[in-house]
PDB file of C-alpha atoms in Angstrom:
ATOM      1  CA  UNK A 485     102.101 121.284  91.750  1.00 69.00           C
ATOM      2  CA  UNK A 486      98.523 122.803  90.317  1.00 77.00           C
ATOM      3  CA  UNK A 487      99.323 120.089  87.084  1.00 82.00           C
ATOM      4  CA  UNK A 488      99.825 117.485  89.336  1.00 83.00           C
ATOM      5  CA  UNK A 489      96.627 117.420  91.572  1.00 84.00           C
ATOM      6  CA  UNK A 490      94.856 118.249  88.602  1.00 87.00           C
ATOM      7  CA  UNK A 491      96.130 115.130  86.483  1.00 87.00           C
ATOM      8  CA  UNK A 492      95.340 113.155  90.008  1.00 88.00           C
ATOM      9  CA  UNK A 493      92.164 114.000  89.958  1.00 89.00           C
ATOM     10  CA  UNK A 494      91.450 113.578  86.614  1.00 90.00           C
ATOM     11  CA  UNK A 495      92.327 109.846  86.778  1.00 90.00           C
ATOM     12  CA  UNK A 496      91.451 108.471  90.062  1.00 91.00           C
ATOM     13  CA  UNK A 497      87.526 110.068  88.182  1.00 90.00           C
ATOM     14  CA  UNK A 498      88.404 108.079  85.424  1.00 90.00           C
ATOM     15  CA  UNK A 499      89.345 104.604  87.425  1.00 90.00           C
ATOM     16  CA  UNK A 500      86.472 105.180  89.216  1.00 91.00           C
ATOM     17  CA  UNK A 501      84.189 105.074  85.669  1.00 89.00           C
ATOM     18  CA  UNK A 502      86.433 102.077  84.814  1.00 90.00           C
ATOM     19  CA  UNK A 503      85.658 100.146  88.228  1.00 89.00           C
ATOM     20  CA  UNK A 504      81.625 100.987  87.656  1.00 88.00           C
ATOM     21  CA  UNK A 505      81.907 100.111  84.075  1.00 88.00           C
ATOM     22  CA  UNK A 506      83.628  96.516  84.613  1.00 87.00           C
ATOM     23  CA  UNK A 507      80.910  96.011  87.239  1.00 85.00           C
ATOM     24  CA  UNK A 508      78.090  96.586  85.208  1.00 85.00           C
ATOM     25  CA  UNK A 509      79.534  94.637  82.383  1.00 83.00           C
ATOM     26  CA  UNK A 510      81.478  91.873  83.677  1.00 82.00           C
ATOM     27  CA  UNK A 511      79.505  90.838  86.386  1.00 81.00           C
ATOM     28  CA  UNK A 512      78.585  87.399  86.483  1.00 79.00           C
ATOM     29  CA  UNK A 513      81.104  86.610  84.064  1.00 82.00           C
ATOM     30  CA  UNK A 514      84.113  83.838  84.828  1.00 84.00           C
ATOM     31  CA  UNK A 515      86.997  86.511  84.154  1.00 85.00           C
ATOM     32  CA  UNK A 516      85.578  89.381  85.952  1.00 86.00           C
ATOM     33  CA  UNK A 517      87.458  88.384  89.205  1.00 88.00           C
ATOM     34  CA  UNK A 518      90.755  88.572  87.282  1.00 89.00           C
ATOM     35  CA  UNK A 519      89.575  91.942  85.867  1.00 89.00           C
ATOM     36  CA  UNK A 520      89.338  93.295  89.172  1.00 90.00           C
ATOM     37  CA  UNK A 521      92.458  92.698  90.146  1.00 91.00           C
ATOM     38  CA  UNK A 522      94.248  93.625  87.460  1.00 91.00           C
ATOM     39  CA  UNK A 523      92.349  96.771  88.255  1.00 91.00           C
ATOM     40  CA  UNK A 524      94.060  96.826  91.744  1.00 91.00           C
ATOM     41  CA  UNK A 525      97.343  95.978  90.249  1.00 91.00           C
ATOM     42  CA  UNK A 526      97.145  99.144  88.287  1.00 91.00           C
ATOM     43  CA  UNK A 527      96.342 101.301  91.613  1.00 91.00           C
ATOM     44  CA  UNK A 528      99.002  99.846  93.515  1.00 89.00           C
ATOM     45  CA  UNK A 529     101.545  99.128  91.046  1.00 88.00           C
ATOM     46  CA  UNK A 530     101.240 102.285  88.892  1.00 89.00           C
ATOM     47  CA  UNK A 531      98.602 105.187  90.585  1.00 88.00           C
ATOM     48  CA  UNK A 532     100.123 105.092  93.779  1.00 87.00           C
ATOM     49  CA  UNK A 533     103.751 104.957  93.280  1.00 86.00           C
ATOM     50  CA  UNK A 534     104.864 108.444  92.665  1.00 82.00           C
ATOM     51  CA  UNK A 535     108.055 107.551  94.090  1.00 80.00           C
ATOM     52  CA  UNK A 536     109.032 105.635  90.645  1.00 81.00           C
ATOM     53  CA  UNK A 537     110.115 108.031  87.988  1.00 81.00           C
ATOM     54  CA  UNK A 538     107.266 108.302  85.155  1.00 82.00           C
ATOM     55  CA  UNK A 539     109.797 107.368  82.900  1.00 83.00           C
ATOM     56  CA  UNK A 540     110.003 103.837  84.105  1.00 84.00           C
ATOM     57  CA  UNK A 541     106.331 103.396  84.025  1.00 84.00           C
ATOM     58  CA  UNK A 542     105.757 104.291  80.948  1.00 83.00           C
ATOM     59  CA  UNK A 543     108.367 101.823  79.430  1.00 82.00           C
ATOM     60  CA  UNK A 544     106.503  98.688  81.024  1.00 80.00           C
ATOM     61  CA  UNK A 545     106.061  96.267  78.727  1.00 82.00           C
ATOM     62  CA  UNK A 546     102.570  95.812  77.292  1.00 78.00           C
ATOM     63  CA  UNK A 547     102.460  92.098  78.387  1.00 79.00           C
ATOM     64  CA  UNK A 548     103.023  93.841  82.059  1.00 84.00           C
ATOM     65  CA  UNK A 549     100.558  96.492  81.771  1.00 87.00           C
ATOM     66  CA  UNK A 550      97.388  95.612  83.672  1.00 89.00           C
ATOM     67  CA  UNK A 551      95.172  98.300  81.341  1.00 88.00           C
ATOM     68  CA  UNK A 552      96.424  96.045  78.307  1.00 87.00           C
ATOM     69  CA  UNK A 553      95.305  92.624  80.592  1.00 87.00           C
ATOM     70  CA  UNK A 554      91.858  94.228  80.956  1.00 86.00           C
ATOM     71  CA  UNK A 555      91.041  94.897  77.071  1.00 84.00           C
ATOM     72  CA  UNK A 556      92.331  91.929  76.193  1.00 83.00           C
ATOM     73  CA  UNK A 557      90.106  89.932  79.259  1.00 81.00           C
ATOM     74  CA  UNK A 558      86.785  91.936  77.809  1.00 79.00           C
ATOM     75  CA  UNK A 559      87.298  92.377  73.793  1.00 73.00           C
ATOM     76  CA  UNK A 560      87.217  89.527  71.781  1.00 65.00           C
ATOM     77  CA  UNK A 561      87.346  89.897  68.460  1.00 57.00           C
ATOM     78  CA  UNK A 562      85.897  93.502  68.324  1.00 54.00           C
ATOM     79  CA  UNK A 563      86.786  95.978  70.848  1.00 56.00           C
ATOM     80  CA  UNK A 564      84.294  95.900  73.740  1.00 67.00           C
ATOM     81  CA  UNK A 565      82.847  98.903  75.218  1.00 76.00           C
ATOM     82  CA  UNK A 566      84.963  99.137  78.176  1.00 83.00           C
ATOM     83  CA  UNK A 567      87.602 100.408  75.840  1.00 83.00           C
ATOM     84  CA  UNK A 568      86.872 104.003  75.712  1.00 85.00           C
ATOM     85  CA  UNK A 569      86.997 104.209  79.063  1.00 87.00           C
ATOM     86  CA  UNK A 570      90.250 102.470  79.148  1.00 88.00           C
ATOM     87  CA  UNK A 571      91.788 104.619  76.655  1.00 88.00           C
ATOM     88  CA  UNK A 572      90.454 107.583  78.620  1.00 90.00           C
ATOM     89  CA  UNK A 573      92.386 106.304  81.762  1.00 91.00           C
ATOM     90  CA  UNK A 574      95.340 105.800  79.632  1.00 90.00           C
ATOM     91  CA  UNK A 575      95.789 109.596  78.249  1.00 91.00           C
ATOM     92  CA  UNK A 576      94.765 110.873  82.247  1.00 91.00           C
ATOM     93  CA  UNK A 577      97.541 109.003  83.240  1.00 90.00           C
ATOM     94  CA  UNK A 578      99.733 109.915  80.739  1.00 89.00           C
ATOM     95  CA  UNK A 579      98.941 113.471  81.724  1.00 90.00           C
ATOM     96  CA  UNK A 580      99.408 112.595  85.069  1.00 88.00           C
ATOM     97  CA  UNK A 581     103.394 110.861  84.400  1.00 87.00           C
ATOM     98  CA  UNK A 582     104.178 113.950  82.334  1.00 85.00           C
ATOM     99  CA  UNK A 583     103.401 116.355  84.779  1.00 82.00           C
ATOM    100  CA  UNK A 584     105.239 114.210  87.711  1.00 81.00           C
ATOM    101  CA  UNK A 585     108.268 114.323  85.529  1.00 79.00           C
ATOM    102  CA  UNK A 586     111.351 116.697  86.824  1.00 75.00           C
ATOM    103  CA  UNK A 587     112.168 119.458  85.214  1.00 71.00           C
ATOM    104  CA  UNK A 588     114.906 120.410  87.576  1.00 73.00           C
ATOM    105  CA  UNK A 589     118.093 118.190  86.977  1.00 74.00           C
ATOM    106  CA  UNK A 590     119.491 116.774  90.847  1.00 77.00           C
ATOM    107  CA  UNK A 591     123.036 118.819  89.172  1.00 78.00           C
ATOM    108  CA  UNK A 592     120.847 122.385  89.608  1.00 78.00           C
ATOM    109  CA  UNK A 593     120.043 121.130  93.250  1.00 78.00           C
ATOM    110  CA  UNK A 594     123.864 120.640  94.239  1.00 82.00           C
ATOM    111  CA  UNK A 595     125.090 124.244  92.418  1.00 81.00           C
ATOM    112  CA  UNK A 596     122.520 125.621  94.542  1.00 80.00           C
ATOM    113  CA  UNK A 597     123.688 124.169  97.485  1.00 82.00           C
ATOM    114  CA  UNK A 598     127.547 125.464  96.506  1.00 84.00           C
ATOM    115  CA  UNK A 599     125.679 128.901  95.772  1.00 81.00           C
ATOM    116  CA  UNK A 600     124.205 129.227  99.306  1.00 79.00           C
ATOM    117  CA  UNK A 601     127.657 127.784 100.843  1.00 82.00           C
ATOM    118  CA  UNK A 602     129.508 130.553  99.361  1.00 81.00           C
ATOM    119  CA  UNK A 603     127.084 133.311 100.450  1.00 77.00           C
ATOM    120  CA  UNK A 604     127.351 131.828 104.215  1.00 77.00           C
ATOM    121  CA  UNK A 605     131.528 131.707 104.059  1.00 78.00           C
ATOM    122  CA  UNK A 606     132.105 135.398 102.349  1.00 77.00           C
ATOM    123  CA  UNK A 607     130.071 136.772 105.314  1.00 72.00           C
ATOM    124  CA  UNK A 608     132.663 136.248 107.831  1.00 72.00           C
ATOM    125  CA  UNK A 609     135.206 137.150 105.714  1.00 70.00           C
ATOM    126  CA  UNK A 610     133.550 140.703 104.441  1.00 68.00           C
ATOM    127  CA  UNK A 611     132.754 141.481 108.197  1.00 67.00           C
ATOM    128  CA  UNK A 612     136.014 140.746 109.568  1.00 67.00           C
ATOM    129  CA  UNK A 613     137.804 144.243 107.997  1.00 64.00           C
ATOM    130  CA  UNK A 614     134.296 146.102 110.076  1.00 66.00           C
ATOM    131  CA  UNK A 615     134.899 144.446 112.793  1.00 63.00           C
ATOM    132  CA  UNK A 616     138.915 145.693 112.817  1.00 60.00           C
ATOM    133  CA  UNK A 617     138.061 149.228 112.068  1.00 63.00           C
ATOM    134  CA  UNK A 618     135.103 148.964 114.714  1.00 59.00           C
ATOM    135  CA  UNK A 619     136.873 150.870 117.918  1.00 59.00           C
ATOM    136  CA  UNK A 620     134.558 151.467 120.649  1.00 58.00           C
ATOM    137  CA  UNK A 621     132.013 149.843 119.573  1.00 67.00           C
ATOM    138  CA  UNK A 622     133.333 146.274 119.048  1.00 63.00           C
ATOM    139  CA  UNK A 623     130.610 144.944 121.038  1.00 67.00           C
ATOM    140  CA  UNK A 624     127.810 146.255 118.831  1.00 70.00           C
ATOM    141  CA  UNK A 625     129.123 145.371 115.916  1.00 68.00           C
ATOM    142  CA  UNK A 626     130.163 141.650 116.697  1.00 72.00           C
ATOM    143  CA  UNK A 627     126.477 141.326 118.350  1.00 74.00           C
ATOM    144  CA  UNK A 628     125.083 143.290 115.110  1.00 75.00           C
ATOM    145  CA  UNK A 629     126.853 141.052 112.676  1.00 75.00           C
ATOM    146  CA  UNK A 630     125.857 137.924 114.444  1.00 76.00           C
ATOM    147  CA  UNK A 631     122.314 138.500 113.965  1.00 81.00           C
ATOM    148  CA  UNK A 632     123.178 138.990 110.415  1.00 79.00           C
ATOM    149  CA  UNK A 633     124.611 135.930 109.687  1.00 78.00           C
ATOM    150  CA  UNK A 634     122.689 133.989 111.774  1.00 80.00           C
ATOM    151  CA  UNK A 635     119.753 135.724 109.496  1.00 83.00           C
ATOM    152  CA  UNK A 636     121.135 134.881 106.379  1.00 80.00           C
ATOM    153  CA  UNK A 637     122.210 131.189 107.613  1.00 81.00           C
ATOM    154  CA  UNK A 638     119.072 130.518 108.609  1.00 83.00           C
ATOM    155  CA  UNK A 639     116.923 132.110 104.954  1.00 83.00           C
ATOM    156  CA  UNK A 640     119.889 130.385 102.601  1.00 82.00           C
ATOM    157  CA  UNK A 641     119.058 127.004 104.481  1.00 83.00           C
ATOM    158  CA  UNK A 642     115.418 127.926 104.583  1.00 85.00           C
ATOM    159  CA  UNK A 643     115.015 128.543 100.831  1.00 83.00           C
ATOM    160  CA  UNK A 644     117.332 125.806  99.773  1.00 82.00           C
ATOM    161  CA  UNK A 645     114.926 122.896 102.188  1.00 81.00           C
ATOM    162  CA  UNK A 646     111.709 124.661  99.940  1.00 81.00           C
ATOM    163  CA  UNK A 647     113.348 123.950  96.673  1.00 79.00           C
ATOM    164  CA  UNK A 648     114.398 120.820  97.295  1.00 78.00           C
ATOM    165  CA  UNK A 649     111.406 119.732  98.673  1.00 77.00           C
ATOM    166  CA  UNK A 650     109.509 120.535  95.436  1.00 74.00           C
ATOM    167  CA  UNK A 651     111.948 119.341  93.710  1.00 72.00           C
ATOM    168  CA  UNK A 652     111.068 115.955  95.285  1.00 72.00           C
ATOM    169  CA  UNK A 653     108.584 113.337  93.751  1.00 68.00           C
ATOM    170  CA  UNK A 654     107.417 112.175  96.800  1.00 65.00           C
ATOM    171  CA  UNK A 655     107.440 112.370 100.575  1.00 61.00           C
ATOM    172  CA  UNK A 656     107.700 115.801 100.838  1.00 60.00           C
ATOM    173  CA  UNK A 657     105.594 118.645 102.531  1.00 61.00           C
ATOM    174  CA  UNK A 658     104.511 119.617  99.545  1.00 68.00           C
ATOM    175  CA  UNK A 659     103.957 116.505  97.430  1.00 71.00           C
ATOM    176  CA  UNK A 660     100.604 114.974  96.660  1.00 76.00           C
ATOM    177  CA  UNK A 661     101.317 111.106  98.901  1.00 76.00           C
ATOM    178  CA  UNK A 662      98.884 112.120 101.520  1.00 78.00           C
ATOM    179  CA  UNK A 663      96.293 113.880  98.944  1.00 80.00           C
ATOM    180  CA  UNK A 664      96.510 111.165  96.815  1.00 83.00           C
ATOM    181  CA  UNK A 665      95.826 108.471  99.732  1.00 84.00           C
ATOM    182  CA  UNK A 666      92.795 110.079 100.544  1.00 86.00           C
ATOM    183  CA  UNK A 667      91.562 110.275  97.051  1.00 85.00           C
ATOM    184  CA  UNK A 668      91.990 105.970  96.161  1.00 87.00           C
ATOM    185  CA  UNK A 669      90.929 104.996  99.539  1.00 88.00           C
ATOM    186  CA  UNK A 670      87.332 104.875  98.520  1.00 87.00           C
ATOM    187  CA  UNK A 671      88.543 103.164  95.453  1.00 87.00           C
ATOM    188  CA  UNK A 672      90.469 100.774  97.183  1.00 89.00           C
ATOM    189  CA  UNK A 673      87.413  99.841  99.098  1.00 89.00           C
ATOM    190  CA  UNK A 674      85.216  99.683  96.933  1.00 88.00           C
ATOM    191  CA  UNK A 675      86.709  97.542  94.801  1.00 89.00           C
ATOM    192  CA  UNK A 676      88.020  95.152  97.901  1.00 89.00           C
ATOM    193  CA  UNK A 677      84.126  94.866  98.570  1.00 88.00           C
ATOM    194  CA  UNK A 678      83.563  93.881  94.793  1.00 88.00           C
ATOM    195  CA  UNK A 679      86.482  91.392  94.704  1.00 86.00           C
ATOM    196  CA  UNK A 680      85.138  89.912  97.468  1.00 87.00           C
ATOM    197  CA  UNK A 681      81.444  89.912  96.177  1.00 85.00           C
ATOM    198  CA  UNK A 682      82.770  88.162  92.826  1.00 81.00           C
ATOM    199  CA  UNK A 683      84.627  85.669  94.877  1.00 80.00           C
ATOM    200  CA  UNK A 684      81.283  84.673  96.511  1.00 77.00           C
ATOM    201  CA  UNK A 685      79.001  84.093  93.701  1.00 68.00           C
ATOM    202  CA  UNK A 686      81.023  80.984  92.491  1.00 57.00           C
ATOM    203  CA  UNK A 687      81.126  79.432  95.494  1.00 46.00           C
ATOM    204  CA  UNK A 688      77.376  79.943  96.388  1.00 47.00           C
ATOM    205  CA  UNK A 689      76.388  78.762  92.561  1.00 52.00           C
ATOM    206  CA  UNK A 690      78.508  75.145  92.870  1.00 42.00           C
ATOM    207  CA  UNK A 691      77.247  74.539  96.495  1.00 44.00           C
ATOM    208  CA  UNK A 692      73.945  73.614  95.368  1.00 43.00           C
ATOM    209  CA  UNK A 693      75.511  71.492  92.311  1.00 39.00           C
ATOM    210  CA  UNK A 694      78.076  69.581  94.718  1.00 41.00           C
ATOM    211  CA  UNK A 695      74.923  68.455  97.141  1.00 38.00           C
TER     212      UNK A 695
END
């Protein structure tokens, strides 16, 4: 989980520097509007979706991926000098897919399940031959051995909800959804109040030409 906050970090920095970058050197320009969205495309389509496995983001095509939109929109002919930063944001987030990959197959998830099921169902059986050899003190034992497996019942399903909670890519307790939120929602707005800025200037620069 460490890996995966880290890589997080790491690129929602480096989006930032990409978003600050395209503003300084786009602006004013007739593509930097498509720029920024192809910026928010990449948030929402690729950032924020830890739900998709990181192998299936990593096989988009390159005519699909948004980073490969943006160098082509700014370089022509030479590379321009927004592509460092774009290659930056490329090996952040390939950090970031490689440490959202599983490494715990959903097979090792159901053997643990049949593991913990036959831990609960010897119990009864193991405490039966007590509980015929108990005499006198039938009572104590029964209420004795109920706490027991009540005890272990309740750690086996305990430990098994843990596990399979980390095991999950998203929409856990312990996933990094909510963390992650909070980290792009200044980015989000930010570059909602830029798209919006960019949409202005045209129209503000052909009103005077149209009277």
């Amino acid at each position: 989980q460490e890996s995966i906050y880290r890589a997080l970090f790491h690129e929602v920095s480096e989006a930032k520097s990409l978003l600050e970058q395209t503003a300084l050197v786009c602006q004013g320009r007739p593509f930097y509007p498509r720029v920024l969205e192809y910026i928010s495309q990449y948030i929402r389509d690729d950032l924020r979706r830890l739900d998709v496995a990181p192998r299936e983001l990593i096989s988009v095509r390159p005519s699909k991926d948004p980073l490969e939109k943006i160098m082509f929109a700014t370089s022509v002919g030479v590379p321009s000098v927004i592509y460092e930063t774009v290659r930056a944001l490329r090996q952040a987030r390939s950090v970031r897919l490689g440490a959202c990959q599983r490494k715990f197959p959903m097979l090792g998830i159901a053997l643990l399940y049949i593991l913990g099921l036959l831990v609960v169902a010897t119990f009864p059986l193991l405490g039966a031959g007590t509980i015929a050899s108990a005499g006198g003190t039938l009572v104590f034992v029964c209420n004795f051995q109920s706490s027991l497996f009540a005890g272990l019942l309740g750690a086996t399903v305990l430990v098994l909800r843990i596990i399979e909670e980390l095991w999950r890519q998203c929409g856990g307790s312990f996933n990094a959804d909510a963390a992650l939120s909070r980290m792009v929602a200044g980015l989000e707005t930010e570059l909602a109040q830029r798209t919006q800025l960019a949409l202005r200037l045209p129209a503000r620069k052909a009103k005077p030409a149209a009277s």
